Amino acid sequence: MMRRTEVLKAYREILKATRKTFAGDTQMLKASAIEVRHKFDENKHVVSESDINRLLDEAREASQFISTMIVQAKLNERGGYEVKPSKDHAGATLEVPSEEILKKRAPITKCS
C-alpha cells in the first residue's frame, strides 16, 4: 500500500508541474496529461522493487525537469514570442526555438 501512495504522489506531482508550466495552453495541458497517464499505465504491471524505485526516480526527475527547464513562449501582439521565466528557472540555460519550429505548432483557436 505504501508504494501505491508513492506512485500516486509522483503522478500528482508531474501533473501539478505540467499545470503550472503550461497554464493557459489547453492543447499542451491535454497532451501532457494524456502522455503522463500513458506512461504510468504502461508501467502499472511492474512489481520489482528495484524497477519501481527506478520509475519513481524518473517520475521525480520528470517533474523537476518540467518545472525548471520548460518555459512557455507566448505570441505577443507584435507577432513575436515572449518568454517569462519564473524563479524556478534561475540558473537554467534558455534555448529559444527557431521561428520555423514555432510556426509548425498548430494554431490555437479561441472560443467566444
C-alpha positions as CSV (number, residue, x, y, z in Angstrom):
1,M,0.0,0.0,0.0
2,M,2.9,2.4,0.7
3,R,4.1,2.0,-2.9
4,R,0.7,2.9,-4.2
5,T,0.8,6.1,-2.2
6,E,4.3,7.0,-3.5
7,V,3.2,6.3,-7.1
8,L,0.1,8.4,-6.8
9,K,2.1,11.2,-5.2
10,A,4.6,11.1,-8.1
11,Y,1.8,11.1,-10.6
12,R,0.1,14.1,-9.0
13,E,3.5,16.0,-8.8
14,I,4.0,15.6,-12.5
15,L,0.5,16.8,-13.3
16,K,1.0,19.7,-11.0
17,A,4.2,20.6,-12.8
18,T,2.5,20.4,-16.2
19,R,-0.4,22.5,-15.0
20,K,1.9,25.2,-13.7
21,T,4.2,25.2,-16.7
22,F,1.5,25.0,-19.4
23,A,-1.1,27.3,-17.7
24,G,-3.3,28.8,-20.3
25,D,-2.2,26.4,-23.0
26,T,-5.2,24.0,-23.2
27,Q,-3.6,22.0,-26.0
28,M,-0.4,21.3,-24.1
29,L,-2.3,20.7,-20.8
30,K,-4.4,18.0,-22.5
31,A,-1.5,16.4,-24.4
32,S,0.8,16.3,-21.3
33,A,-2.0,14.8,-19.1
34,I,-2.5,12.1,-21.7
35,E,1.2,11.4,-22.0
36,V,1.7,11.2,-18.2
37,R,-1.3,8.9,-17.9
38,H,0.0,6.7,-20.7
39,K,3.5,6.4,-19.1
40,F,2.0,5.5,-15.7
41,D,-0.4,3.0,-17.3
42,E,2.4,1.5,-19.3
43,N,4.2,0.6,-16.1
44,K,1.4,-0.4,-13.8
45,H,2.3,-4.1,-14.1
46,V,5.8,-3.5,-12.6
47,V,6.3,-5.4,-9.3
48,S,10.1,-5.5,-8.9
49,E,11.1,-3.2,-6.0
50,S,14.2,-2.0,-7.9
51,D,12.2,-1.2,-11.0
52,I,9.6,0.7,-9.0
53,N,12.3,2.7,-7.3
54,R,13.9,3.5,-10.7
55,L,10.5,4.5,-12.1
56,L,9.7,6.7,-9.1
57,D,13.1,8.4,-9.5
58,E,12.4,9.0,-13.2
59,A,9.0,10.5,-12.3
60,R,10.6,12.8,-9.8
61,E,13.2,13.9,-12.3
62,A,10.5,14.5,-14.9
63,S,8.6,16.7,-12.5
64,Q,11.7,18.6,-11.7
65,F,12.6,19.0,-15.4
66,I,9.1,20.2,-16.3
67,S,9.2,22.7,-13.5
68,T,12.7,24.1,-14.1
69,M,13.6,23.5,-17.7
70,I,10.5,24.2,-19.7
71,V,9.2,27.8,-20.3
72,Q,6.1,28.6,-22.3
73,A,6.7,31.2,-25.0
74,K,3.6,33.3,-25.8
75,L,2.8,35.1,-29.0
76,N,2.5,38.8,-28.4
77,E,0.6,41.5,-30.3
78,R,3.7,42.4,-32.3
79,G,3.9,38.9,-33.7
80,G,6.9,37.9,-31.7
81,Y,7.2,35.5,-28.8
82,E,7.8,36.4,-25.2
83,V,9.3,34.2,-22.6
84,K,8.8,35.0,-18.9
85,P,10.9,32.6,-16.8
86,S,10.0,32.2,-13.1
87,K,12.3,32.0,-10.1
88,D,12.1,28.2,-10.6
89,H,14.2,28.7,-13.8
90,A,17.0,30.6,-12.1
91,G,20.4,29.4,-13.4
92,A,18.9,27.4,-16.3
93,T,20.2,28.0,-19.8
94,L,17.4,29.2,-22.1
95,E,17.2,27.7,-25.6
96,V,14.8,29.6,-27.8
97,P,13.4,27.6,-30.6
98,S,13.6,28.9,-34.2
99,E,10.6,30.7,-35.7
100,E,10.3,27.8,-38.1
101,I,9.7,25.3,-35.2
102,L,7.3,27.7,-33.5
103,K,5.3,28.1,-36.7
104,K,4.9,24.3,-37.1
105,R,2.8,24.2,-33.9
106,A,-0.9,24.1,-34.7
107,P,-2.7,27.4,-34.3
108,I,-4.8,27.8,-31.2
109,T,-8.4,28.9,-31.8
110,K,-10.3,30.8,-29.2
111,C,-13.9,30.2,-28.4
112,S,-16.1,33.2,-27.9
